[in-house]
Every structure is written in structure tokens, then in C-alpha cells.
PDB file of C-alpha atoms in Angstrom:
ATOM      1  CA  MET A 158     -31.764 -58.008  41.090  1.00  0.00           C
ATOM      2  CA  LEU A 159     -31.183 -54.249  41.001  1.00  0.00           C
ATOM      3  CA  SER A 160     -28.133 -53.257  38.954  1.00  0.00           C
ATOM      4  CA  ILE A 161     -25.815 -50.765  40.684  1.00  0.00           C
ATOM      5  CA  THR A 162     -23.894 -48.343  38.501  1.00  0.00           C
ATOM      6  CA  VAL A 163     -20.486 -47.564  39.968  1.00  0.00           C
ATOM      7  CA  GLY A 164     -19.542 -44.663  37.700  1.00  0.00           C
ATOM      8  CA  MET A 165     -16.265 -42.792  37.632  1.00  0.00           C
ATOM      9  CA  GLU A 166     -15.431 -39.199  38.543  1.00  0.00           C
ATOM     10  CA  ILE A 167     -12.474 -37.296  37.054  1.00  0.00           C
ATOM     11  CA  THR A 168     -11.241 -34.073  38.658  1.00  0.00           C
ATOM     12  CA  HIS A 169      -8.120 -32.159  37.648  1.00  0.00           C
ATOM     13  CA  LEU A 170      -6.641 -30.636  40.800  1.00  0.00           C
ATOM     14  CA  GLY A 171      -4.442 -28.475  38.568  1.00  0.00           C
ATOM     15  CA  SER A 172      -2.511 -28.821  35.344  1.00  0.00           C
ATOM     16  CA  GLY A 173       0.509 -26.975  33.960  1.00  0.00           C
ATOM     17  CA  SER A 174       4.253 -26.541  34.197  1.00  0.00           C
ATOM     18  CA  ARG A 175       4.088 -25.731  37.933  1.00  0.00           C
ATOM     19  CA  GLY A 176       2.233 -28.888  38.947  1.00  0.00           C
ATOM     20  CA  ASN A 177      -0.139 -31.635  37.832  1.00  0.00           C
ATOM     21  CA  SER A 178      -2.505 -34.017  39.570  1.00  0.00           C
ATOM     22  CA  THR A 179      -5.751 -35.736  38.585  1.00  0.00           C
ATOM     23  CA  LEU A 180      -8.159 -37.338  41.040  1.00  0.00           C
ATOM     24  CA  LEU A 181     -10.063 -40.457  39.962  1.00  0.00           C
ATOM     25  CA  LYS A 182     -12.958 -41.751  42.043  1.00  0.00           C
ATOM     26  CA  SER A 183     -14.971 -44.913  41.456  1.00  0.00           C
ATOM     27  CA  GLY A 184     -17.105 -46.495  44.138  1.00  0.00           C
ATOM     28  CA  SER A 185     -15.126 -46.162  47.356  1.00  0.00           C
ATOM     29  CA  THR A 186     -11.761 -46.064  45.542  1.00  0.00           C
ATOM     30  CA  ARG A 187      -9.729 -42.861  45.173  1.00  0.00           C
ATOM     31  CA  VAL A 188      -6.559 -42.617  43.104  1.00  0.00           C
ATOM     32  CA  LEU A 189      -4.263 -39.780  42.067  1.00  0.00           C
ATOM     33  CA  VAL A 190      -2.574 -39.757  38.691  1.00  0.00           C
ATOM     34  CA  ASP A 191       0.526 -37.672  39.484  1.00  0.00           C
ATOM     35  CA  CYS A 192       1.244 -35.688  42.619  1.00  0.00           C
ATOM     36  CA  GLY A 193       3.144 -32.687  41.338  1.00  0.00           C
ATOM     37  CA  PHE A 194       2.261 -29.991  43.860  1.00  0.00           C
ATOM     38  CA  SER A 195       3.672 -29.492  47.338  1.00  0.00           C
ATOM     39  CA  LEU A 196       2.163 -31.698  50.023  1.00  0.00           C
ATOM     40  CA  ARG A 197       0.343 -28.704  51.504  1.00  0.00           C
ATOM     41  CA  GLN A 198      -1.091 -27.748  48.118  1.00  0.00           C
ATOM     42  CA  MET A 199      -2.200 -31.320  47.479  1.00  0.00           C
ATOM     43  CA  GLU A 200      -4.068 -31.420  50.771  1.00  0.00           C
ATOM     44  CA  ILE A 201      -5.655 -28.005  50.153  1.00  0.00           C
ATOM     45  CA  ARG A 202      -6.823 -28.967  46.670  1.00  0.00           C
ATOM     46  CA  LEU A 203      -8.219 -32.298  47.823  1.00  0.00           C
ATOM     47  CA  GLY A 204     -10.038 -30.461  50.595  1.00  0.00           C
ATOM     48  CA  LEU A 205     -11.662 -28.155  48.051  1.00  0.00           C
ATOM     49  CA  VAL A 206     -13.411 -31.157  46.508  1.00  0.00           C
ATOM     50  CA  GLY A 207     -14.292 -32.717  49.857  1.00  0.00           C
ATOM     51  CA  VAL A 208     -11.722 -35.531  49.793  1.00  0.00           C
ATOM     52  CA  GLU A 209      -9.768 -36.483  52.888  1.00  0.00           C
ATOM     53  CA  PRO A 210      -6.121 -37.068  51.888  1.00  0.00           C
ATOM     54  CA  THR A 211      -6.031 -40.229  54.019  1.00  0.00           C
ATOM     55  CA  SER A 212      -8.829 -41.690  51.853  1.00  0.00           C
ATOM     56  CA  ILE A 213      -6.493 -41.830  48.827  1.00  0.00           C
ATOM     57  CA  ASP A 214      -5.836 -45.494  48.003  1.00  0.00           C
ATOM     58  CA  GLY A 215      -3.082 -45.096  45.438  1.00  0.00           C
ATOM     59  CA  ILE A 216      -0.827 -42.613  43.641  1.00  0.00           C
ATOM     60  CA  LEU A 217       0.493 -43.348  40.159  1.00  0.00           C
ATOM     61  CA  VAL A 218       3.377 -41.176  38.962  1.00  0.00           C
ATOM     62  CA  THR A 219       3.604 -40.981  35.175  1.00  0.00           C
ATOM     63  CA  HIS A 220       7.258 -39.849  35.093  1.00  0.00           C
ATOM     64  CA  HIS A 221       9.971 -38.306  37.243  1.00  0.00           C
ATOM     65  CA  HIS A 222       9.688 -34.616  36.279  1.00  0.00           C
ATOM     66  CA  ALA A 223       8.970 -32.567  39.402  1.00  0.00           C
ATOM     67  CA  ASP A 224       5.691 -31.078  38.148  1.00  0.00           C
ATOM     68  CA  HIS A 225       4.311 -34.650  38.197  1.00  0.00           C
ATOM     69  CA  SER A 226       6.181 -36.258  41.088  1.00  0.00           C
ATOM     70  CA  ARG A 227       7.040 -33.500  43.598  1.00  0.00           C
ATOM     71  CA  SER A 228       5.323 -34.778  46.757  1.00  0.00           C
ATOM     72  CA  ALA A 229       4.328 -38.305  45.720  1.00  0.00           C
ATOM     73  CA  MET A 230       6.543 -40.204  48.158  1.00  0.00           C
ATOM     74  CA  ARG A 231       5.755 -37.986  51.145  1.00  0.00           C
ATOM     75  CA  ALA A 232       2.039 -38.111  50.370  1.00  0.00           C
ATOM     76  CA  ALA A 233       2.011 -41.897  49.962  1.00  0.00           C
ATOM     77  CA  LYS A 234       3.732 -42.410  53.299  1.00  0.00           C
ATOM     78  CA  LEU A 235       1.670 -39.839  55.200  1.00  0.00           C
ATOM     79  CA  TRP A 236      -1.667 -40.951  53.748  1.00  0.00           C
ATOM     80  CA  ASP A 237      -0.830 -44.684  53.742  1.00  0.00           C
ATOM     81  CA  ALA A 238      -1.472 -44.894  49.997  1.00  0.00           C
ATOM     82  CA  SER A 239       0.249 -47.290  47.601  1.00  0.00           C
ATOM     83  CA  LEU A 240       2.788 -45.609  45.294  1.00  0.00           C
ATOM     84  CA  HIS A 241       3.086 -46.822  41.698  1.00  0.00           C
ATOM     85  CA  ALA A 242       5.693 -45.988  39.039  1.00  0.00           C
ATOM     86  CA  ASN A 243       7.604 -47.803  36.330  1.00  0.00           C
ATOM     87  CA  LEU A 244      11.145 -48.899  37.067  1.00  0.00           C
ATOM     88  CA  GLY A 245      12.722 -46.022  35.135  1.00  0.00           C
ATOM     89  CA  THR A 246      10.791 -43.431  37.100  1.00  0.00           C
ATOM     90  CA  ALA A 247      11.400 -45.149  40.434  1.00  0.00           C
ATOM     91  CA  SER A 248      15.140 -45.239  39.695  1.00  0.00           C
ATOM     92  CA  ARG A 249      15.230 -41.542  38.768  1.00  0.00           C
ATOM     93  CA  MET A 250      13.384 -40.659  41.970  1.00  0.00           C
ATOM     94  CA  GLY A 251      15.521 -42.908  44.176  1.00  0.00           C
ATOM     95  CA  TRP A 252      12.490 -44.956  45.275  1.00  0.00           C
ATOM     96  CA  GLU A 253      13.097 -48.519  46.395  1.00  0.00           C
ATOM     97  CA  PRO A 254      10.962 -51.048  44.488  1.00  0.00           C
ATOM     98  CA  ILE A 255       8.731 -53.194  46.699  1.00  0.00           C
ATOM     99  CA  SER A 256       9.567 -51.471  49.997  1.00  0.00           C
ATOM    100  CA  GLU A 257       8.670 -47.930  48.869  1.00  0.00           C
ATOM    101  CA  CYS A 258       7.145 -48.208  45.417  1.00  0.00           C
ATOM    102  CA  ARG A 259       5.233 -50.787  43.408  1.00  0.00           C
ATOM    103  CA  THR A 260       6.771 -50.893  39.950  1.00  0.00           C
ATOM    104  CA  PHE A 261       4.919 -51.778  36.765  1.00  0.00           C
ATOM    105  CA  GLY A 262       5.790 -52.530  33.161  1.00  0.00           C
ATOM    106  CA  ASP A 263       4.331 -51.013  30.019  1.00  0.00           C
ATOM    107  CA  LEU A 264       0.784 -52.228  29.350  1.00  0.00           C
ATOM    108  CA  GLU A 265       0.721 -54.027  32.715  1.00  0.00           C
ATOM    109  CA  ARG A 266      -2.696 -53.511  34.281  1.00  0.00           C
ATOM    110  CA  ILE A 267      -2.616 -52.196  37.852  1.00  0.00           C
ATOM    111  CA  SER A 268      -5.618 -53.302  39.877  1.00  0.00           C
ATOM    112  CA  ILE A 269      -6.261 -50.810  42.661  1.00  0.00           C
ATOM    113  CA  SER A 270      -9.605 -52.388  43.606  1.00  0.00           C
ATOM    114  CA  ASP A 271     -12.614 -54.061  42.009  1.00  0.00           C
ATOM    115  CA  ASP A 272     -13.848 -50.528  41.245  1.00  0.00           C
ATOM    116  CA  LEU A 273     -10.771 -49.148  39.473  1.00  0.00           C
ATOM    117  CA  SER A 274      -7.760 -50.344  37.469  1.00  0.00           C
ATOM    118  CA  LEU A 275      -5.056 -48.436  35.579  1.00  0.00           C
ATOM    119  CA  LEU A 276      -3.271 -49.326  32.347  1.00  0.00           C
ATOM    120  CA  PRO A 277       0.034 -47.498  31.635  1.00  0.00           C
ATOM    121  CA  ILE A 278       0.722 -46.762  27.955  1.00  0.00           C
ATOM    122  CA  PRO A 279       4.308 -45.736  27.056  1.00  0.00           C
ATOM    123  CA  VAL A 280       4.574 -42.358  25.325  1.00  0.00           C
ATOM    124  CA  PRO A 281       7.636 -40.439  24.036  1.00  0.00           C
ATOM    125  CA  HIS A 282       8.860 -37.612  26.258  1.00  0.00           C
ATOM    126  CA  GLU A 283      12.236 -35.966  26.765  1.00  0.00           C
ATOM    127  CA  ASP A 284      14.624 -37.985  28.930  1.00  0.00           C
ATOM    128  CA  ALA A 285      11.748 -39.678  30.772  1.00  0.00           C
ATOM    129  CA  ASP A 286      10.020 -43.060  30.880  1.00  0.00           C
ATOM    130  CA  ASN A 287       6.626 -41.425  30.620  1.00  0.00           C
ATOM    131  CA  VAL A 288       3.247 -43.164  30.462  1.00  0.00           C
ATOM    132  CA  ALA A 289      -0.291 -42.203  29.615  1.00  0.00           C
ATOM    133  CA  VAL A 290      -2.949 -43.791  31.833  1.00  0.00           C
ATOM    134  CA  ILE A 291      -6.173 -45.524  30.837  1.00  0.00           C
ATOM    135  CA  ALA A 292      -8.427 -45.863  33.902  1.00  0.00           C
ATOM    136  CA  THR A 293     -11.195 -48.481  33.839  1.00  0.00           C
ATOM    137  CA  ASN A 294     -13.939 -48.667  36.444  1.00  0.00           C
ATOM    138  CA  GLY A 295     -15.988 -51.639  37.606  1.00  0.00           C
ATOM    139  CA  ASP A 296     -18.571 -51.050  34.889  1.00  0.00           C
ATOM    140  CA  GLY A 297     -15.973 -51.099  32.119  1.00  0.00           C
ATOM    141  CA  ARG A 298     -16.041 -47.363  31.443  1.00  0.00           C
ATOM    142  CA  ARG A 299     -12.684 -45.889  30.522  1.00  0.00           C
ATOM    143  CA  ALA A 300     -10.966 -42.525  30.898  1.00  0.00           C
ATOM    144  CA  GLY A 301      -7.627 -41.542  29.372  1.00  0.00           C
ATOM    145  CA  ILE A 302      -5.147 -39.165  31.035  1.00  0.00           C
ATOM    146  CA  VAL A 303      -2.384 -38.071  28.632  1.00  0.00           C
ATOM    147  CA  THR A 304       0.238 -35.350  29.177  1.00  0.00           C
ATOM    148  CA  ASP A 305       3.865 -34.704  28.229  1.00  0.00           C
ATOM    149  CA  LEU A 306       4.423 -36.290  24.841  1.00  0.00           C
ATOM    150  CA  GLY A 307       5.622 -34.921  21.552  1.00  0.00           C
ATOM    151  CA  GLU A 308       3.714 -37.319  19.324  1.00  0.00           C
ATOM    152  CA  PRO A 309       0.656 -39.564  19.782  1.00  0.00           C
ATOM    153  CA  THR A 310       1.624 -43.159  19.068  1.00  0.00           C
ATOM    154  CA  VAL A 311      -0.526 -45.664  17.197  1.00  0.00           C
ATOM    155  CA  GLU A 312      -0.841 -47.715  20.385  1.00  0.00           C
ATOM    156  CA  LEU A 313      -1.983 -44.717  22.407  1.00  0.00           C
ATOM    157  CA  LYS A 314      -4.623 -43.770  19.842  1.00  0.00           C
ATOM    158  CA  ARG A 315      -5.911 -47.336  19.784  1.00  0.00           C
ATOM    159  CA  HIS A 316      -6.476 -47.314  23.551  1.00  0.00           C
ATOM    160  CA  LEU A 317      -7.985 -43.817  23.585  1.00  0.00           C
ATOM    161  CA  SER A 318     -10.470 -44.796  20.896  1.00  0.00           C
ATOM    162  CA  GLY A 319     -12.541 -46.715  23.441  1.00  0.00           C
ATOM    163  CA  CYS A 320     -12.583 -44.046  26.160  1.00  0.00           C
ATOM    164  CA  SER A 321     -15.665 -42.162  27.336  1.00  0.00           C
ATOM    165  CA  HIS A 322     -13.446 -39.363  28.652  1.00  0.00           C
ATOM    166  CA  VAL A 323     -10.087 -38.047  27.432  1.00  0.00           C
ATOM    167  CA  SER A 324      -7.844 -35.555  29.234  1.00  0.00           C
ATOM    168  CA  VAL A 325      -5.007 -34.611  26.895  1.00  0.00           C
ATOM    169  CA  GLU A 326      -2.393 -31.898  26.788  1.00  0.00           C
ATOM    170  CA  ALA A 327      -2.612 -29.032  24.326  1.00  0.00           C
ATOM    171  CA  ASN A 328       0.655 -27.468  25.367  1.00  0.00           C
ATOM    172  CA  TYR A 329       1.462 -24.773  22.838  1.00  0.00           C
ATOM    173  CA  ASP A 330       0.334 -22.732  19.873  1.00  0.00           C
ATOM    174  CA  ILE A 331       2.980 -23.162  17.179  1.00  0.00           C
ATOM    175  CA  GLN A 332       2.952 -19.481  16.160  1.00  0.00           C
ATOM    176  CA  ARG A 333       3.340 -18.295  19.751  1.00  0.00           C
ATOM    177  CA  LEU A 334       6.136 -20.758  20.435  1.00  0.00           C
ATOM    178  CA  MET A 335       8.150 -20.008  17.311  1.00  0.00           C
ATOM    179  CA  GLY A 336       7.634 -16.260  17.573  1.00  0.00           C
ATOM    180  CA  GLY A 337       8.325 -16.117  21.300  1.00  0.00           C
ATOM    181  CA  PRO A 338      11.444 -15.386  23.370  1.00  0.00           C
ATOM    182  CA  TYR A 339      12.604 -18.965  23.997  1.00  0.00           C
ATOM    183  CA  PRO A 340      16.050 -19.897  22.604  1.00  0.00           C
ATOM    184  CA  GLU A 341      15.952 -21.904  19.386  1.00  0.00           C
ATOM    185  CA  SER A 342      17.238 -25.030  21.131  1.00  0.00           C
ATOM    186  CA  LEU A 343      14.312 -24.972  23.575  1.00  0.00           C
ATOM    187  CA  LYS A 344      11.812 -24.348  20.796  1.00  0.00           C
ATOM    188  CA  ARG A 345      13.153 -27.386  18.954  1.00  0.00           C
ATOM    189  CA  ARG A 346      12.970 -29.523  22.092  1.00  0.00           C
ATOM    190  CA  ILE A 347       9.376 -28.538  22.877  1.00  0.00           C
ATOM    191  CA  SER A 348       8.214 -29.176  19.308  1.00  0.00           C
ATOM    192  CA  SER A 349      10.150 -32.437  18.878  1.00  0.00           C
ATOM    193  CA  ARG A 350       8.829 -35.991  19.183  1.00  0.00           C
ATOM    194  CA  GLY A 351      10.060 -36.024  22.767  1.00  0.00           C
ATOM    195  CA  GLY A 352       8.529 -32.666  23.666  1.00  0.00           C
ATOM    196  CA  HIS A 353       4.879 -31.681  23.951  1.00  0.00           C
ATOM    197  CA  LEU A 354       1.740 -31.730  21.822  1.00  0.00           C
ATOM    198  CA  SER A 355       0.753 -28.546  20.024  1.00  0.00           C
ATOM    199  CA  ASN A 356      -2.852 -27.435  19.740  1.00  0.00           C
ATOM    200  CA  SER A 357      -2.991 -28.681  16.159  1.00  0.00           C
ATOM    201  CA  GLN A 358      -1.458 -32.080  17.012  1.00  0.00           C
ATOM    202  CA  THR A 359      -3.972 -32.546  19.816  1.00  0.00           C
ATOM    203  CA  ALA A 360      -6.858 -31.506  17.581  1.00  0.00           C
ATOM    204  CA  GLU A 361      -5.772 -33.902  14.833  1.00  0.00           C
ATOM    205  CA  MET A 362      -5.459 -36.772  17.307  1.00  0.00           C
ATOM    206  CA  LEU A 363      -8.899 -36.087  18.785  1.00  0.00           C
ATOM    207  CA  ALA A 364     -10.400 -36.017  15.289  1.00  0.00           C
ATOM    208  CA  GLU A 365      -8.853 -39.428  14.656  1.00  0.00           C
ATOM    209  CA  ILE A 366     -10.043 -41.100  17.867  1.00  0.00           C
ATOM    210  CA  LEU A 367     -13.463 -39.437  18.019  1.00  0.00           C
ATOM    211  CA  HIS A 368     -16.370 -41.870  18.427  1.00  0.00           C
ATOM    212  CA  PRO A 369     -20.030 -41.610  19.556  1.00  0.00           C
ATOM    213  CA  GLY A 370     -19.216 -42.778  23.094  1.00  0.00           C
ATOM    214  CA  LEU A 371     -16.725 -39.978  23.813  1.00  0.00           C
ATOM    215  CA  ASP A 372     -18.682 -37.795  26.239  1.00  0.00           C
ATOM    216  CA  SER A 373     -16.069 -35.380  27.582  1.00  0.00           C
ATOM    217  CA  ILE A 374     -12.689 -33.902  26.690  1.00  0.00           C
ATOM    218  CA  VAL A 375     -10.377 -31.851  28.898  1.00  0.00           C
ATOM    219  CA  LEU A 376      -7.472 -29.928  27.385  1.00  0.00           C
ATOM    220  CA  CYS A 377      -4.684 -29.677  29.941  1.00  0.00           C
ATOM    221  CA  HIS A 378      -1.033 -28.761  30.539  1.00  0.00           C
ATOM    222  CA  LEU A 379      -1.383 -25.516  28.559  1.00  0.00           C
ATOM    223  CA  SER A 380       1.779 -23.410  28.463  1.00  0.00           C
ATOM    224  CA  GLU A 381       1.276 -20.064  30.182  1.00  0.00           C
ATOM    225  CA  LYS A 382       3.700 -18.374  27.769  1.00  0.00           C
ATOM    226  CA  ASN A 383       3.098 -20.215  24.505  1.00  0.00           C
ATOM    227  CA  ASN A 384      -0.640 -20.822  24.557  1.00  0.00           C
ATOM    228  CA  ALA A 385      -4.031 -19.491  25.622  1.00  0.00           C
ATOM    229  CA  PRO A 386      -7.287 -21.333  26.414  1.00  0.00           C
ATOM    230  CA  HIS A 387      -9.187 -19.744  23.525  1.00  0.00           C
ATOM    231  CA  LEU A 388      -6.471 -20.795  21.052  1.00  0.00           C
ATOM    232  CA  ALA A 389      -6.492 -24.418  22.193  1.00  0.00           C
ATOM    233  CA  GLU A 390     -10.275 -24.621  22.271  1.00  0.00           C
ATOM    234  CA  SER A 391     -10.789 -23.028  18.870  1.00  0.00           C
ATOM    235  CA  GLU A 392      -8.218 -25.325  17.229  1.00  0.00           C
ATOM    236  CA  VAL A 393      -9.917 -28.423  18.631  1.00  0.00           C
ATOM    237  CA  LEU A 394     -13.388 -27.217  17.659  1.00  0.00           C
ATOM    238  CA  LEU A 395     -12.144 -26.491  14.147  1.00  0.00           C
ATOM    239  CA  HIS A 396     -11.284 -30.187  13.778  1.00  0.00           C
ATOM    240  CA  ILE A 397     -14.141 -31.889  15.658  1.00  0.00           C
ATOM    241  CA  GLY A 398     -16.827 -29.271  16.283  1.00  0.00           C
ATOM    242  CA  ASP A 399     -19.198 -30.527  13.590  1.00  0.00           C
ATOM    243  CA  ARG A 400     -19.014 -34.127  14.896  1.00  0.00           C
ATOM    244  CA  TYR A 401     -18.677 -33.699  18.657  1.00  0.00           C
ATOM    245  CA  SER A 402     -21.557 -32.877  20.994  1.00  0.00           C
ATOM    246  CA  GLY A 403     -19.939 -33.651  24.350  1.00  0.00           C
ATOM    247  CA  ASP A 404     -18.331 -31.346  26.908  1.00  0.00           C
ATOM    248  CA  LEU A 405     -15.048 -29.580  26.111  1.00  0.00           C
ATOM    249  CA  SER A 406     -13.228 -28.030  29.076  1.00  0.00           C
ATOM    250  CA  ILE A 407      -9.852 -26.463  29.840  1.00  0.00           C
ATOM    251  CA  SER A 408      -7.898 -27.475  32.942  1.00  0.00           C
ATOM    252  CA  LYS A 409      -5.786 -24.623  34.284  1.00  0.00           C
ATOM    253  CA  GLN A 410      -2.933 -24.434  36.747  1.00  0.00           C
ATOM    254  CA  ASP A 411      -5.042 -23.166  39.631  1.00  0.00           C
ATOM    255  CA  GLY A 412      -7.594 -25.969  39.957  1.00  0.00           C
ATOM    256  CA  PRO A 413      -9.818 -27.645  40.794  1.00  0.00           C
ATOM    257  CA  GLU A 414     -12.582 -26.040  38.723  1.00  0.00           C
ATOM    258  CA  PHE A 415     -14.830 -28.899  37.572  1.00  0.00           C
ATOM    259  CA  SER A 416     -15.465 -32.634  37.718  1.00  0.00           C
ATOM    260  CA  HIS A 417     -16.706 -35.048  35.068  1.00  0.00           C
ATOM    261  CA  TRP A 418     -18.796 -38.136  35.707  1.00  0.00           C
ATOM    262  CA  LEU A 419     -19.020 -41.283  33.638  1.00  0.00           C
ATOM    263  CA  GLY A 420     -21.948 -43.642  34.134  1.00  0.00           C
ATOM    264  CA  GLN A 421     -23.819 -41.416  36.579  1.00  0.00           C
ATOM    265  CA  VAL A 422     -26.715 -39.073  36.066  1.00  0.00           C
ATOM    266  CA  GLU A 423     -25.465 -35.602  36.916  1.00  0.00           C
ATOM    267  CA  PRO A 424     -26.587 -32.088  35.942  1.00  0.00           C
ATOM    268  CA  GLU A 425     -25.117 -30.368  32.897  1.00  0.00           C
ATOM    269  CA  GLY A 426     -24.510 -33.571  30.988  1.00  0.00           C
ATOM    270  CA  GLY A 427     -22.054 -35.169  33.404  1.00  0.00           C
ATOM    271  CA  VAL A 428     -19.947 -32.103  34.238  1.00  0.00           C
ATOM    272  CA  ARG A 429     -20.172 -29.987  37.369  1.00  0.00           C
ATOM    273  CA  ARG A 430     -18.416 -26.647  37.761  1.00  0.00           C
ATOM    274  CA  LEU A 431     -17.008 -26.464  41.259  1.00  0.00           C
ATOM    275  CA  SER A 432     -17.658 -23.441  43.456  1.00  0.00           C
ATOM    276  CA  VAL A 433     -14.456 -22.960  45.426  1.00  0.00           C
ATOM    277  CA  PRO A 434     -12.918 -19.864  47.016  1.00  0.00           C
TER     278      PRO A 434
END
């Protein structure tokens, strides 16, 4: 019998303080991790990658902050997609469990279809019940989506260690943050355990979880004021460049710019740069 490879496609529709959303596709299943742009922007960005909004099967919101949740409820209702969040996030958003939102617990696998399931991993973030997401397709390939945390936990690193793809925030350069115009209280909050990952923290974590099966890395949620793509990339390469031969990309606020494939034969080693206006 001929074996059919399902594969998984990961596309960042945009990532940053003004909005975040990641599209996961496996077989006929389409899921959004976060829906942090306006409804119009979500539909425009999906259209740029040839996805009909009404084909979205599910939306998982990692936490209640607006740049991750802004249009999730409206989109779920309009597109007839299931909406998923933990109880803390649902409560903050005013979403009714069962009738409006399917709630999940930490480390409770969410089966969207036979082609795709999601595992929420709790991570520390300021005044939010935030989760990272490990997506697993029908072939057992895994992708990790991790933003908005001030410190990588042991549990998170354990789950990321088996992923073929990792999208992780590299929010700030420590020198730019500390030497910048933000008030000291905000600097402390950003750099705290409940804040965001710095370039060096992200690089150190990637060096720790690196394994031969990690094919692609996307650095995301870069601060427009406290970071720059070349700073994040160079810090990561300093830590893993001699051991890593996969693709390293930067997801910016104005996406989508590229897609990654796992388990499919695609040009350029599983990454395609999108040509969009």
C-alpha cells in the first residue's frame, strides 16, 4: 500500500506588538494560533496565502492580551470555526465556556482532526495565563509556537526538544532595552520572568534544545524599538551556528513573508518565500 505523507505547513501571518497570528495547515485541516489583528486584516492576510477564512477549522488563543486575541471571537463566529482558550483567558475575555469557547487545561491535548492536534504548555507571562503550543500532525511531526514569556521552563524545553520546527520570540536586545527611553519600571517588567525573552535568552534556549531533527527556526515577536532582525539573528547564530544547518528566518509585523513545510518535499529545503504585494 502506498504511504501518504500528510506534512505540516507553518505560516506566520504577522508577529509583533501590534498583532500576532500563525497559520497551521495539515492535510485538509487549518488552524490559527492567535488572532491578534483586526478581522479585516486577518482576512486580507489569509487571502495573501490563498486561504479562505471560512476554511479555518479552529482558533487557539494563547492568552488574553489584545495583540493575540483581538478578533478571535468575531472570526470564530463569522467563519464557523471552533474557538479554544484556557479558562483564565476565556474569563478575561468574557467568553462563555462551552457555548462560545472550548476551554482546555494545561498539557491537555486538543484534537482538531486526525491531521492536527495541539498541546498547550503553560509559560510565565505578566498577568496572563499564557501557553506555548506544540502542534502535532498525523505523521507525528511537531512544531512549537512560543511567544510572550520571560523565561523558558524545563517543561517547555523538554517538549521543544522533539520538534522539527520552532517559532520562538526574540523580543529585545538587552543593551537597546536598558539604554532606551522606556521608564525603569517598564524595563524591569520586560526583562523579568513574567516579561519577554531577550535575544540571548532565546539563543541559549535554542542551543539547549538543538537536535539533528530540528529543520527550521523562526524568530518572532521582535520589539520594533528594542531590537533589530540582524541583532536577533547574529545572537542566535553565535550560539548554534556551528551545529545548525537548517533554515533560520525572522517573522516581522507585516507578514506573511514565508511558509515552512515539515514532511513534504519543497524547494529551498522546506521554506518558500512568499511573493505578495
